[in-house]
mmCIF file of N, CA and C in Angstrom:
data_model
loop_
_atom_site.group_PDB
_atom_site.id
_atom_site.type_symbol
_atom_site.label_atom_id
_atom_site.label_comp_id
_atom_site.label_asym_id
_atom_site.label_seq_id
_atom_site.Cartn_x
_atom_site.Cartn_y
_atom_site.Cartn_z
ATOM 1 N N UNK R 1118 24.498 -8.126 22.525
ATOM 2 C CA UNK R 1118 24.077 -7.239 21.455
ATOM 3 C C UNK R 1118 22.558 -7.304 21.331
ATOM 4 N N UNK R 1119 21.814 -6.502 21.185
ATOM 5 C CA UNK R 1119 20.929 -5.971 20.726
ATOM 6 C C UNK R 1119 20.425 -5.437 19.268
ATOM 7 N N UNK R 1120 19.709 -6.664 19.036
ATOM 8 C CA UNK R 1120 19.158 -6.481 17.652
ATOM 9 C C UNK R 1120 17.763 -6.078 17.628
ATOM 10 N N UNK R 1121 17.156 -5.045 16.764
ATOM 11 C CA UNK R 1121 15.664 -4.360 16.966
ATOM 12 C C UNK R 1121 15.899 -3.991 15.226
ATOM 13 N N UNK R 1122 14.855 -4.611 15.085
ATOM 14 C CA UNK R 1122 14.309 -4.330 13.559
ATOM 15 C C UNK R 1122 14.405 -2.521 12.897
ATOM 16 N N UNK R 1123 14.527 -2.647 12.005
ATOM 17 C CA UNK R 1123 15.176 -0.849 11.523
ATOM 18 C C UNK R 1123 13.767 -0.625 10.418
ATOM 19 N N UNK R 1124 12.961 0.359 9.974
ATOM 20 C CA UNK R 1124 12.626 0.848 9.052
ATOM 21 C C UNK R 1124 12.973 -0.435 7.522
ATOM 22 N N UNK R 1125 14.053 -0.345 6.912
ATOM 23 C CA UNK R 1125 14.314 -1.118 6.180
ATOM 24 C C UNK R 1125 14.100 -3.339 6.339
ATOM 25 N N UNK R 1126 13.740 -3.282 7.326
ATOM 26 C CA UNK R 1126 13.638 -4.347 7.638
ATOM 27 C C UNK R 1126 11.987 -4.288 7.299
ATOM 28 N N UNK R 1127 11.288 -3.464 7.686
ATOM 29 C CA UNK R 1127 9.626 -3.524 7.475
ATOM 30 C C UNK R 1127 9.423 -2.924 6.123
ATOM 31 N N UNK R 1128 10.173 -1.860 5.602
ATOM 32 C CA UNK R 1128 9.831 -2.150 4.145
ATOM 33 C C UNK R 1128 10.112 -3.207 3.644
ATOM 34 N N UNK R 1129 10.616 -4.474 3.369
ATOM 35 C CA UNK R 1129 11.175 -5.719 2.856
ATOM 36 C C UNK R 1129 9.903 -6.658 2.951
ATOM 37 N N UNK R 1130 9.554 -6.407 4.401
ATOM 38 C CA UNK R 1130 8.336 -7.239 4.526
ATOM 39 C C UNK R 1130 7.135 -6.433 3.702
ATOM 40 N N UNK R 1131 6.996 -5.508 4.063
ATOM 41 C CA UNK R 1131 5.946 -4.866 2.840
ATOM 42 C C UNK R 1131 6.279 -5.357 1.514
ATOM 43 N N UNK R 1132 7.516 -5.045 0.891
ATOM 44 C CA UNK R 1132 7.968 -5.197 -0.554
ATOM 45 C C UNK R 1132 7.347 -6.848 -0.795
ATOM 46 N N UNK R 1133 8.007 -7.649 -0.086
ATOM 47 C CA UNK R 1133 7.796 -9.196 -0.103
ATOM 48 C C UNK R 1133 6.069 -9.641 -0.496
ATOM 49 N N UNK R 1134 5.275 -8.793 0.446
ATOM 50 C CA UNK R 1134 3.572 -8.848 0.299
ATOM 51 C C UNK R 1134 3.258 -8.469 -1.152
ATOM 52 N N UNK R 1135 3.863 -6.841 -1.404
ATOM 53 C CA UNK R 1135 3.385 -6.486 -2.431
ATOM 54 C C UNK R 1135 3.836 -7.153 -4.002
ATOM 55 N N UNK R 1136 5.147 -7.596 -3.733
ATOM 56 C CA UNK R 1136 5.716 -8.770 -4.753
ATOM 57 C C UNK R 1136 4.572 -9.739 -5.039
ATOM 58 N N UNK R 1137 3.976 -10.795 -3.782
ATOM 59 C CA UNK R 1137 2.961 -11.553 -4.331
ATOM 60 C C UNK R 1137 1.954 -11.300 -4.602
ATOM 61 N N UNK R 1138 1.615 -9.942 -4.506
ATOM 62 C CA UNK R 1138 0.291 -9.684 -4.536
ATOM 63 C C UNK R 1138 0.099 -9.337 -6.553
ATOM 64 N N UNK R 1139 1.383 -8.564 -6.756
ATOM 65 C CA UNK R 1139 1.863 -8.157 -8.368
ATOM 66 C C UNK R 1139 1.939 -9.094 -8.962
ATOM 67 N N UNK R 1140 2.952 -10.560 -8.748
ATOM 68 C CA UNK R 1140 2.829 -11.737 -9.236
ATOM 69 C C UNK R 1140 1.544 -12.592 -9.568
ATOM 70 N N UNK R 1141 0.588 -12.619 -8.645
ATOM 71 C CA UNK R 1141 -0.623 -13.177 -8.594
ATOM 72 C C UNK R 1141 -1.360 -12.862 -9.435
ATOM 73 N N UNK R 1142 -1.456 -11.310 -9.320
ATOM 74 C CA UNK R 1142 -2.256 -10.392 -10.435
ATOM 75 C C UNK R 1142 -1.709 -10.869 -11.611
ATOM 76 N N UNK R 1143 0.111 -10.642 -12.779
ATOM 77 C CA UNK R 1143 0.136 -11.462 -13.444
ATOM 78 C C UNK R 1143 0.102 -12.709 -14.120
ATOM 79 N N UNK R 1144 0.362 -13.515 -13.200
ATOM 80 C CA UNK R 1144 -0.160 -14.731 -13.723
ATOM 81 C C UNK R 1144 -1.384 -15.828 -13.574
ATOM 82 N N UNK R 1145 -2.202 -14.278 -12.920
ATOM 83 C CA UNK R 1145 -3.884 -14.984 -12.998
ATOM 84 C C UNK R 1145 -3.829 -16.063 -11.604
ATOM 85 N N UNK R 1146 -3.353 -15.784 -11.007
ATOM 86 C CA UNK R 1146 -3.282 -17.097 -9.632
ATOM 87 C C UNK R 1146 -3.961 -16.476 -8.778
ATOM 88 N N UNK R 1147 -4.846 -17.756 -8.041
ATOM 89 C CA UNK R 1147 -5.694 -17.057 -6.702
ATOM 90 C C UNK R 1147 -5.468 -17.677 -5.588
ATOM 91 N N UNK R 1148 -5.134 -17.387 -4.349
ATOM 92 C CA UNK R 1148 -5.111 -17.982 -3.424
ATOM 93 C C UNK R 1148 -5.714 -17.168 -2.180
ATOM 94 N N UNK R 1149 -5.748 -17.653 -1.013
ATOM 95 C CA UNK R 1149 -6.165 -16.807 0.424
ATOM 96 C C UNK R 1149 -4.908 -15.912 0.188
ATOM 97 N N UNK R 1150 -3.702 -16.319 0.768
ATOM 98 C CA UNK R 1150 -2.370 -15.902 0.755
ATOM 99 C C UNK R 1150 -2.140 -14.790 -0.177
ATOM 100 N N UNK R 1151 -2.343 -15.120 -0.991
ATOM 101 C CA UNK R 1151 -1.976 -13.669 -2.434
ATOM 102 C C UNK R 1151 -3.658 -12.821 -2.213
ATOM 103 N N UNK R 1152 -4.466 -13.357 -2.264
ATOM 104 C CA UNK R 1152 -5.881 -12.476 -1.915
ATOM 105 C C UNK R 1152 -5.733 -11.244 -0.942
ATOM 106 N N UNK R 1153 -4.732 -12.195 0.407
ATOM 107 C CA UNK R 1153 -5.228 -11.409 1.317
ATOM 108 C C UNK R 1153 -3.293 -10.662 1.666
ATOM 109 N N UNK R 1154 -2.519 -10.186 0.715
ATOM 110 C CA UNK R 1154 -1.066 -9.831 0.782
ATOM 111 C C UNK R 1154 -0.929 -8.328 1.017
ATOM 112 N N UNK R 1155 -2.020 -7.896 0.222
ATOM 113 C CA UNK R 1155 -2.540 -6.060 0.469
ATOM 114 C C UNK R 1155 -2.566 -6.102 2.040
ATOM 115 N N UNK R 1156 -3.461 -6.699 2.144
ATOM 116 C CA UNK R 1156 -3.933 -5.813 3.678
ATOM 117 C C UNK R 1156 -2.733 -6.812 4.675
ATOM 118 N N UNK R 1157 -1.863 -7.424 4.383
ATOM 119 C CA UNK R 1157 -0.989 -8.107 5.174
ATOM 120 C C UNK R 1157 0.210 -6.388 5.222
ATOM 121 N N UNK R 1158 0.304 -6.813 4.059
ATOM 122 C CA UNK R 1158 1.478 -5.298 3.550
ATOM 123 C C UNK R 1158 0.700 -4.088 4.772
ATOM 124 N N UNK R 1159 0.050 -3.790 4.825
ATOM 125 C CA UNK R 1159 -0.664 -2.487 5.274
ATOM 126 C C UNK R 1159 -0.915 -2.715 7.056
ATOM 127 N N UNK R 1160 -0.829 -3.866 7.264
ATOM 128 C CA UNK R 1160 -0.666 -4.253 8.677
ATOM 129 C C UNK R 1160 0.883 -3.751 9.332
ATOM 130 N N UNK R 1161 1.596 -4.278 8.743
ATOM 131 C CA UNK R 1161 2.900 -3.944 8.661
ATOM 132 C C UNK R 1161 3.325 -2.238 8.088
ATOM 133 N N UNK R 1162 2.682 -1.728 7.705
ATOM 134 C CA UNK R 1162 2.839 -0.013 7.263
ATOM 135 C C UNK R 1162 2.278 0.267 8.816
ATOM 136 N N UNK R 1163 1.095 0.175 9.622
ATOM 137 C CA UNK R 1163 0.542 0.439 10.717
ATOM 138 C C UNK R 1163 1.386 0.258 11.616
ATOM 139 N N UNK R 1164 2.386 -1.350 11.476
ATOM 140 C CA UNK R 1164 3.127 -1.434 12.527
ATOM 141 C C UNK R 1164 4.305 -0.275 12.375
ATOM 142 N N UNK R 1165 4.687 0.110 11.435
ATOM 143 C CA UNK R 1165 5.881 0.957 11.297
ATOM 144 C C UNK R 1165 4.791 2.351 12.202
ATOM 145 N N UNK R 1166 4.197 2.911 11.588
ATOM 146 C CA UNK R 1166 3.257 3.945 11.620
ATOM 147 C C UNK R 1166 3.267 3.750 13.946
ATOM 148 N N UNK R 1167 3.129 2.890 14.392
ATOM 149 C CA UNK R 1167 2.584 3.146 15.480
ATOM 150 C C UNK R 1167 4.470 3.343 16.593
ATOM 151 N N UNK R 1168 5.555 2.221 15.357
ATOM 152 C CA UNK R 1168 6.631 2.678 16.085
ATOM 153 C C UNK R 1168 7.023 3.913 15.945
ATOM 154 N N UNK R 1169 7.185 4.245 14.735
ATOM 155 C CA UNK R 1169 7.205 6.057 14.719
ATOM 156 C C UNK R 1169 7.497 6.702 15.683
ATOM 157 N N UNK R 1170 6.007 6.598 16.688
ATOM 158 C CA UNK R 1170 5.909 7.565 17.635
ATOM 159 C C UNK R 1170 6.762 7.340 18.711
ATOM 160 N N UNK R 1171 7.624 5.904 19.061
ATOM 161 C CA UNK R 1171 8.367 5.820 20.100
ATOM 162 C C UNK R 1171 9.934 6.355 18.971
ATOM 163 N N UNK R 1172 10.581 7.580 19.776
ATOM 164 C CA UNK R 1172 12.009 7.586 19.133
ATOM 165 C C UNK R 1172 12.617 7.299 19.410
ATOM 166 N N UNK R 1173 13.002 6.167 20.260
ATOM 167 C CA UNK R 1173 13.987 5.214 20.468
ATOM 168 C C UNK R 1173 14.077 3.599 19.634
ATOM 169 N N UNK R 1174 13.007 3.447 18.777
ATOM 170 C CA UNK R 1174 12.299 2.485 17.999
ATOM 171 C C UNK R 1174 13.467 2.537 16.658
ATOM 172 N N UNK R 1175 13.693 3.536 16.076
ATOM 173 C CA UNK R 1175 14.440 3.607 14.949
ATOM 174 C C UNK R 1175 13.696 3.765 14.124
ATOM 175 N N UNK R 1176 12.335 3.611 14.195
ATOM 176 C CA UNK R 1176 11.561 2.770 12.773
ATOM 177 C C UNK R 1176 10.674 4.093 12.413
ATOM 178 N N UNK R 1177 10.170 4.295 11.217
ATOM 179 C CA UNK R 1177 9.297 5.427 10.847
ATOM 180 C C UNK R 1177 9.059 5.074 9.179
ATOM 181 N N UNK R 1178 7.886 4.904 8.820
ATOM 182 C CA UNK R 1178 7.770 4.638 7.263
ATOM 183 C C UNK R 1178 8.094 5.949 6.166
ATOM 184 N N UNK R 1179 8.362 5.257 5.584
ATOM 185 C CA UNK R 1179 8.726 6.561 4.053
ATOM 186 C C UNK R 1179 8.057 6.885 3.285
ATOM 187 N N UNK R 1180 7.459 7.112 2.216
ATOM 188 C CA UNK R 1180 7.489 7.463 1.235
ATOM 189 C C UNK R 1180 6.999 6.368 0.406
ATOM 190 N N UNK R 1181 8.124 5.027 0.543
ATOM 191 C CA UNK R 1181 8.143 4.469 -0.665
ATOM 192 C C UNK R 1181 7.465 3.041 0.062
ATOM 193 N N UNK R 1182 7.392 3.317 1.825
ATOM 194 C CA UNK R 1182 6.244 2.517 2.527
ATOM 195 C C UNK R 1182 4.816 2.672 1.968
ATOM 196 N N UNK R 1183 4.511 3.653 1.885
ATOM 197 C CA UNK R 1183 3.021 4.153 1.577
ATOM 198 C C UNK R 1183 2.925 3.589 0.431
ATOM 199 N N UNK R 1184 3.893 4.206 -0.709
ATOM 200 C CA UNK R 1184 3.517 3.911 -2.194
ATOM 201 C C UNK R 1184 3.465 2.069 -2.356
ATOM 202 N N UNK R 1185 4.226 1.756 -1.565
ATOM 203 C CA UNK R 1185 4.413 -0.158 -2.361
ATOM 204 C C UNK R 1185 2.410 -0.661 -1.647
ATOM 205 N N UNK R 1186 2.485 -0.249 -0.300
ATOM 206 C CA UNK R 1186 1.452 -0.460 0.340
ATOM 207 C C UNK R 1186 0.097 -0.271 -0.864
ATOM 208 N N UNK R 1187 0.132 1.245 -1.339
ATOM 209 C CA UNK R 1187 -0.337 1.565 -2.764
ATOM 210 C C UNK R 1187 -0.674 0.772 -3.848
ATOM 211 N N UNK R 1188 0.359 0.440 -4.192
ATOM 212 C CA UNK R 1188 0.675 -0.599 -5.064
ATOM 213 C C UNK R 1188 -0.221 -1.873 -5.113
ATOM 214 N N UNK R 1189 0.072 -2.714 -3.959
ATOM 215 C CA UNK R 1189 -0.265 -3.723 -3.567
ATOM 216 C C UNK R 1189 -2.153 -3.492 -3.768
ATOM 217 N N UNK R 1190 -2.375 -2.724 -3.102
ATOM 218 C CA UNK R 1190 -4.109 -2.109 -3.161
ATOM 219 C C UNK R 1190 -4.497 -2.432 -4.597
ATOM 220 N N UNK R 1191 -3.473 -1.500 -5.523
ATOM 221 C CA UNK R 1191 -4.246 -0.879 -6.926
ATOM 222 C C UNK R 1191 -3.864 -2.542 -7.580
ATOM 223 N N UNK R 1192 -3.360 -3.037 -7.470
ATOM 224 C CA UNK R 1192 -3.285 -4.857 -8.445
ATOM 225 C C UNK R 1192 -4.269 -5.532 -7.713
ATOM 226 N N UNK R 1193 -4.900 -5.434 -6.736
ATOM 227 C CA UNK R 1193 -6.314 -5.878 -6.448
ATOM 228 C C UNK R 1193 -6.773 -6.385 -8.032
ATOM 229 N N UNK R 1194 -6.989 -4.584 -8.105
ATOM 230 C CA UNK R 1194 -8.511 -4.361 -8.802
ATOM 231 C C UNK R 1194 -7.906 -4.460 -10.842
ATOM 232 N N UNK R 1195 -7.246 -5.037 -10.730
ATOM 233 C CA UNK R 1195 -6.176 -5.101 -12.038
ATOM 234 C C UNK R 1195 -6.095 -6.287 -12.462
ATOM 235 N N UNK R 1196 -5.464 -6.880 -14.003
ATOM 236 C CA UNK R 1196 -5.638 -8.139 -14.550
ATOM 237 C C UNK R 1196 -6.597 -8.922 -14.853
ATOM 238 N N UNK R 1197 -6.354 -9.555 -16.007
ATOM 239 C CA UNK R 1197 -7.500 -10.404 -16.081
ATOM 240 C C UNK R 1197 -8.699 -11.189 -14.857
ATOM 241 N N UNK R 1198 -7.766 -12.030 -14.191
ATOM 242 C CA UNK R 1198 -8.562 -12.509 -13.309
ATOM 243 C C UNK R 1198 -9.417 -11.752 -11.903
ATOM 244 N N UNK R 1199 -8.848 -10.161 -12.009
ATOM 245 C CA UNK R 1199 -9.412 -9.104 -11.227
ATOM 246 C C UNK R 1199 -11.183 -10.053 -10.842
ATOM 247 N N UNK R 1200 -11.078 -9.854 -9.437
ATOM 248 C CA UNK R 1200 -12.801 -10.153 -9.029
ATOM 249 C C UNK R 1200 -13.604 -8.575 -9.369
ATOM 250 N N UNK R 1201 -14.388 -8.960 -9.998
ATOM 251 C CA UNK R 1201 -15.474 -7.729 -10.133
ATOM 252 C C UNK R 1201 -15.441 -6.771 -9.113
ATOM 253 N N UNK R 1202 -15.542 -7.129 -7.847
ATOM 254 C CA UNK R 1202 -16.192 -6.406 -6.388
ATOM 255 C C UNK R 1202 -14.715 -5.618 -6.115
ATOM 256 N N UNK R 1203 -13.124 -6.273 -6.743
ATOM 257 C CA UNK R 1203 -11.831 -5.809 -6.360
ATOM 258 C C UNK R 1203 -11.712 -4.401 -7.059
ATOM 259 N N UNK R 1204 -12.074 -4.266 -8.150
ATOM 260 C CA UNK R 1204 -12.292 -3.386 -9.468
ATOM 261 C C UNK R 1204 -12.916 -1.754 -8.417
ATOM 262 N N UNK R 1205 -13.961 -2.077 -7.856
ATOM 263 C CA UNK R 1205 -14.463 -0.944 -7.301
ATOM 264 C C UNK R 1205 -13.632 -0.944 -5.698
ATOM 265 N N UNK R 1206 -13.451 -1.800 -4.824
ATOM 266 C CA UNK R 1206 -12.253 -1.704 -3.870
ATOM 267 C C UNK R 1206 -10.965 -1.235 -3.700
ATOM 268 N N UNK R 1207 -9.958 -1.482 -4.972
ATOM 269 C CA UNK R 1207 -8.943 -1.437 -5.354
ATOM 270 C C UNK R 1207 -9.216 -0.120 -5.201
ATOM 271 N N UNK R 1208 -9.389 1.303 -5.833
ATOM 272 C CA UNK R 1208 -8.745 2.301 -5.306
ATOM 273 C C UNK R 1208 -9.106 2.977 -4.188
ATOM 274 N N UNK R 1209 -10.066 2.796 -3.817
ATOM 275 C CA UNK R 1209 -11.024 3.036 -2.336
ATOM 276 C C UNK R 1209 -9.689 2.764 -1.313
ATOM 277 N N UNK R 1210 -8.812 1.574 -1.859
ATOM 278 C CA UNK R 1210 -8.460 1.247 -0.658
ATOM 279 C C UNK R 1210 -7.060 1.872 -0.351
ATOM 280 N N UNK R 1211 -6.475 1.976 -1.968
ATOM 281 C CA UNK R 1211 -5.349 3.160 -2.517
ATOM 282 C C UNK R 1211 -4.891 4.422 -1.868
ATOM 283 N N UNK R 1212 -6.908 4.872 -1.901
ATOM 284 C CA UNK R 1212 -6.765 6.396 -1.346
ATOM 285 C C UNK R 1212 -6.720 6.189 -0.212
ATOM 286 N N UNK R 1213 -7.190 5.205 0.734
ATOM 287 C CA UNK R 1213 -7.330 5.474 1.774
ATOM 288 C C UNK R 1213 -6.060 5.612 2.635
ATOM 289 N N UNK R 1214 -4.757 5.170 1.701
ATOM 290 C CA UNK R 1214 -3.013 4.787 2.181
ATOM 291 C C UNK R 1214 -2.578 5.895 1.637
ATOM 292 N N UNK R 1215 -2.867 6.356 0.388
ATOM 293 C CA UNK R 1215 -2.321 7.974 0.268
ATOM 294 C C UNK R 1215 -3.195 8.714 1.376
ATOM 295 N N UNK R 1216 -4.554 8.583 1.477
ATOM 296 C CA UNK R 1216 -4.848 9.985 2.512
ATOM 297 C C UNK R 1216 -4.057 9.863 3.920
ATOM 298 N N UNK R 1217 -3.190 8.750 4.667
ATOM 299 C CA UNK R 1217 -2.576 8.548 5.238
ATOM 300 C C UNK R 1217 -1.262 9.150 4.853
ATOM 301 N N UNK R 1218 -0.552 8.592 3.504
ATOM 302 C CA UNK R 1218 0.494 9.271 3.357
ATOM 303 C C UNK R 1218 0.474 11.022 3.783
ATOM 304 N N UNK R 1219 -0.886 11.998 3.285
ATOM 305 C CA UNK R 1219 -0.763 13.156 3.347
ATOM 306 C C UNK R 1219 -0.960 13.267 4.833
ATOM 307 N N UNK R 1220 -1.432 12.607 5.567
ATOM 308 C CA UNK R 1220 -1.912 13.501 7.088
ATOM 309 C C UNK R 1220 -0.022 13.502 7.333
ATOM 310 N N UNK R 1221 0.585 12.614 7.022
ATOM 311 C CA UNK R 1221 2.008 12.159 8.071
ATOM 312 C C UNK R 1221 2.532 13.678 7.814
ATOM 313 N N UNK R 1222 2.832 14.734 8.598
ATOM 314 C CA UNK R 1222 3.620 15.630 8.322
ATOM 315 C C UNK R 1222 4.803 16.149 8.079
ATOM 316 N N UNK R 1223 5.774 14.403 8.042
ATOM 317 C CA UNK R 1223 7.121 14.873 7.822
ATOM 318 C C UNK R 1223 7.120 14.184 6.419
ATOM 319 N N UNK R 1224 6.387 13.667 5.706
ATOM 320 C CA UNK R 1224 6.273 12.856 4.169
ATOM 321 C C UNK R 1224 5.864 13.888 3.155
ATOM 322 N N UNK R 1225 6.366 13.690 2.027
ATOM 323 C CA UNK R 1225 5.032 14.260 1.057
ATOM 324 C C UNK R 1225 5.138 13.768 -0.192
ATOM 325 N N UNK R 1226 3.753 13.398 -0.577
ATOM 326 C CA UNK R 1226 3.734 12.321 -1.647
ATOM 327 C C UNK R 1226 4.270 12.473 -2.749
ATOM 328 N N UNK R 1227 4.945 12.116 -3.507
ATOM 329 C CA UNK R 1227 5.339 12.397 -4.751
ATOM 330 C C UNK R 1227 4.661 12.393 -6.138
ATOM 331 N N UNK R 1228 5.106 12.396 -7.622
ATOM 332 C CA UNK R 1228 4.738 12.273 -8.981
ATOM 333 C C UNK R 1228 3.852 10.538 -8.946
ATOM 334 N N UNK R 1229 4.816 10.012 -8.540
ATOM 335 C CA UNK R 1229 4.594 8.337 -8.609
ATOM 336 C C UNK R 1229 3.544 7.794 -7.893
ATOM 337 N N UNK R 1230 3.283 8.503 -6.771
ATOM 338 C CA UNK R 1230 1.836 7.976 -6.007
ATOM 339 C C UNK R 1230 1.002 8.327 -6.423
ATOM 340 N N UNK R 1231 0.988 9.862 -7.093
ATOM 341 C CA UNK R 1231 -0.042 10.263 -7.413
ATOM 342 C C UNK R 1231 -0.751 10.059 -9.097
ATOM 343 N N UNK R 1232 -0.007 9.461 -10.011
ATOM 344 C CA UNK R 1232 0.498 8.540 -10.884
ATOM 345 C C UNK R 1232 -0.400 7.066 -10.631
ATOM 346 N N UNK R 1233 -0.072 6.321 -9.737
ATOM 347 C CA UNK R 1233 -0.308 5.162 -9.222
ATOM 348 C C UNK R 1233 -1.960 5.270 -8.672
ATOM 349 N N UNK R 1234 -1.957 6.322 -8.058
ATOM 350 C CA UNK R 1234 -3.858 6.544 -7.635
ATOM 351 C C UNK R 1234 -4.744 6.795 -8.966
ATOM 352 N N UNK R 1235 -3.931 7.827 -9.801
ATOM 353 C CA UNK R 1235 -4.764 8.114 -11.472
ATOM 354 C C UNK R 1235 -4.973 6.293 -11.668
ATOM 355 N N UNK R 1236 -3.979 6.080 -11.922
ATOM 356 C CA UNK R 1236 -3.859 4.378 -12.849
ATOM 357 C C UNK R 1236 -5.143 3.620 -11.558
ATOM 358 N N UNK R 1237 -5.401 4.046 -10.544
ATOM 359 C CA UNK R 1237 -5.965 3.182 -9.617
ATOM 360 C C UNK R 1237 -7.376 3.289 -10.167
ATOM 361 N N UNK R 1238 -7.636 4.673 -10.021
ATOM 362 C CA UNK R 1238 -9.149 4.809 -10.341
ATOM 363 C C UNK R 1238 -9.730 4.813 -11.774
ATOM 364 N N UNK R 1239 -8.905 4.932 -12.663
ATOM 365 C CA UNK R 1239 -8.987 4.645 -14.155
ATOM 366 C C UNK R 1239 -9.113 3.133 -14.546
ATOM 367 N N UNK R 1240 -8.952 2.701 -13.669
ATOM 368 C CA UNK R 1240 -9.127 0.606 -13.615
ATOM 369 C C UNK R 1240 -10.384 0.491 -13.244
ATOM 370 N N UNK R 1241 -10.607 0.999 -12.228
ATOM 371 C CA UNK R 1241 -11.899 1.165 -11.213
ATOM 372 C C UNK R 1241 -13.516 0.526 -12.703
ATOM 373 N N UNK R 1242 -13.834 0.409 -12.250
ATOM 374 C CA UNK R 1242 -15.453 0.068 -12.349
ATOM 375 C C UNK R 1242 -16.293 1.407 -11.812
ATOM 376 N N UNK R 1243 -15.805 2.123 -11.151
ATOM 377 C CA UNK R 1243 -16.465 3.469 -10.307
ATOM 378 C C UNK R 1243 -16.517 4.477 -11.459
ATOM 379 N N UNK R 1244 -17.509 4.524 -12.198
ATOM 380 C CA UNK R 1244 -17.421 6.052 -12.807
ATOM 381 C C UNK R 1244 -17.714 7.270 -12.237
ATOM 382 N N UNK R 1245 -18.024 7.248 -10.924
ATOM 383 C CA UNK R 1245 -18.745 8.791 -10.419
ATOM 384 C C UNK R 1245 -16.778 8.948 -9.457
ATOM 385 N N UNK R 1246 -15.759 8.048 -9.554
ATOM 386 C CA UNK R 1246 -14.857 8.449 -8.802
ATOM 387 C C UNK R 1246 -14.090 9.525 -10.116
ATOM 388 N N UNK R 1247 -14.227 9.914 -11.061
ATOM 389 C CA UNK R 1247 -13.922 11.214 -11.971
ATOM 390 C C UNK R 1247 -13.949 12.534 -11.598
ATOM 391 N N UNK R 1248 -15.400 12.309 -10.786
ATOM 392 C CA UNK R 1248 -16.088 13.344 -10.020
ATOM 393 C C UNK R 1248 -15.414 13.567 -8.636
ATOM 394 N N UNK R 1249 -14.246 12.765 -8.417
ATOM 395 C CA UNK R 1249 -14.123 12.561 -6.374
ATOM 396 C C UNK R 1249 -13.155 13.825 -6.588
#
């Protein structure tokens, strides 16, 4: 038998990143590990993103890949213990996983991402991003 990882297997690992990354943010905890869980999550959206293109792979991200990936970004820049420099990063880095969500042409973003980017840049430290 032949076992090959499915779509749902790499959202889990995303979910799992973006879990510590939400946790951390609430209870004020810092570590490398939770610091660096965003861009772990988003490594893993890329890896889905590059199986995609083989269709014998099974694997292709969703929807709710992009948004947790999202997620994970916008609690950067969120909570008390937020680093100053995360505040202006945090949605920079948001948009940069929705402007991904929009290029994919079989996705399209929903209420909730676009929801989740408002809440991103309204945290922000960036006042000229009003203007973006």
């Amino acid at each position: 038998a032949n076992l090959l990882p499915t779509s749902h297997h790499y959202d889990l690992a995303i979910t799992a990143f973006v879990n510590a990354a939400t946790v951390a943010r609430d209870t004020n905890y810092s570590s490398p590990a939770t610091n660096n869980a965003p861009y772990v999550a988003q490594r893993w959206l890329q890896r889905m993103e590059t199986l995609a293109f083989d269709p014998y792979s099974g694997v292709s991200p969703s929807v709710d890949s992009y948004y947790h990936v999202m997620e994970a970004y916008a609690s950067l820049g969120n909570g008390a213990a937020a680093i100053p420099a995360n505040k202006n990063r945090a949605p920079i880095l948001a948009q940069a996983v929705y402007d991904k969500l929009k290029e994919n042409t079989n996705l399209i973003p929903t209420v909730r991402e676009h929801r989740l980017l408002i809440r991103a840049w309204s945290n922000s430290t960036c006042k000229e991003a009003a203007y973006k």
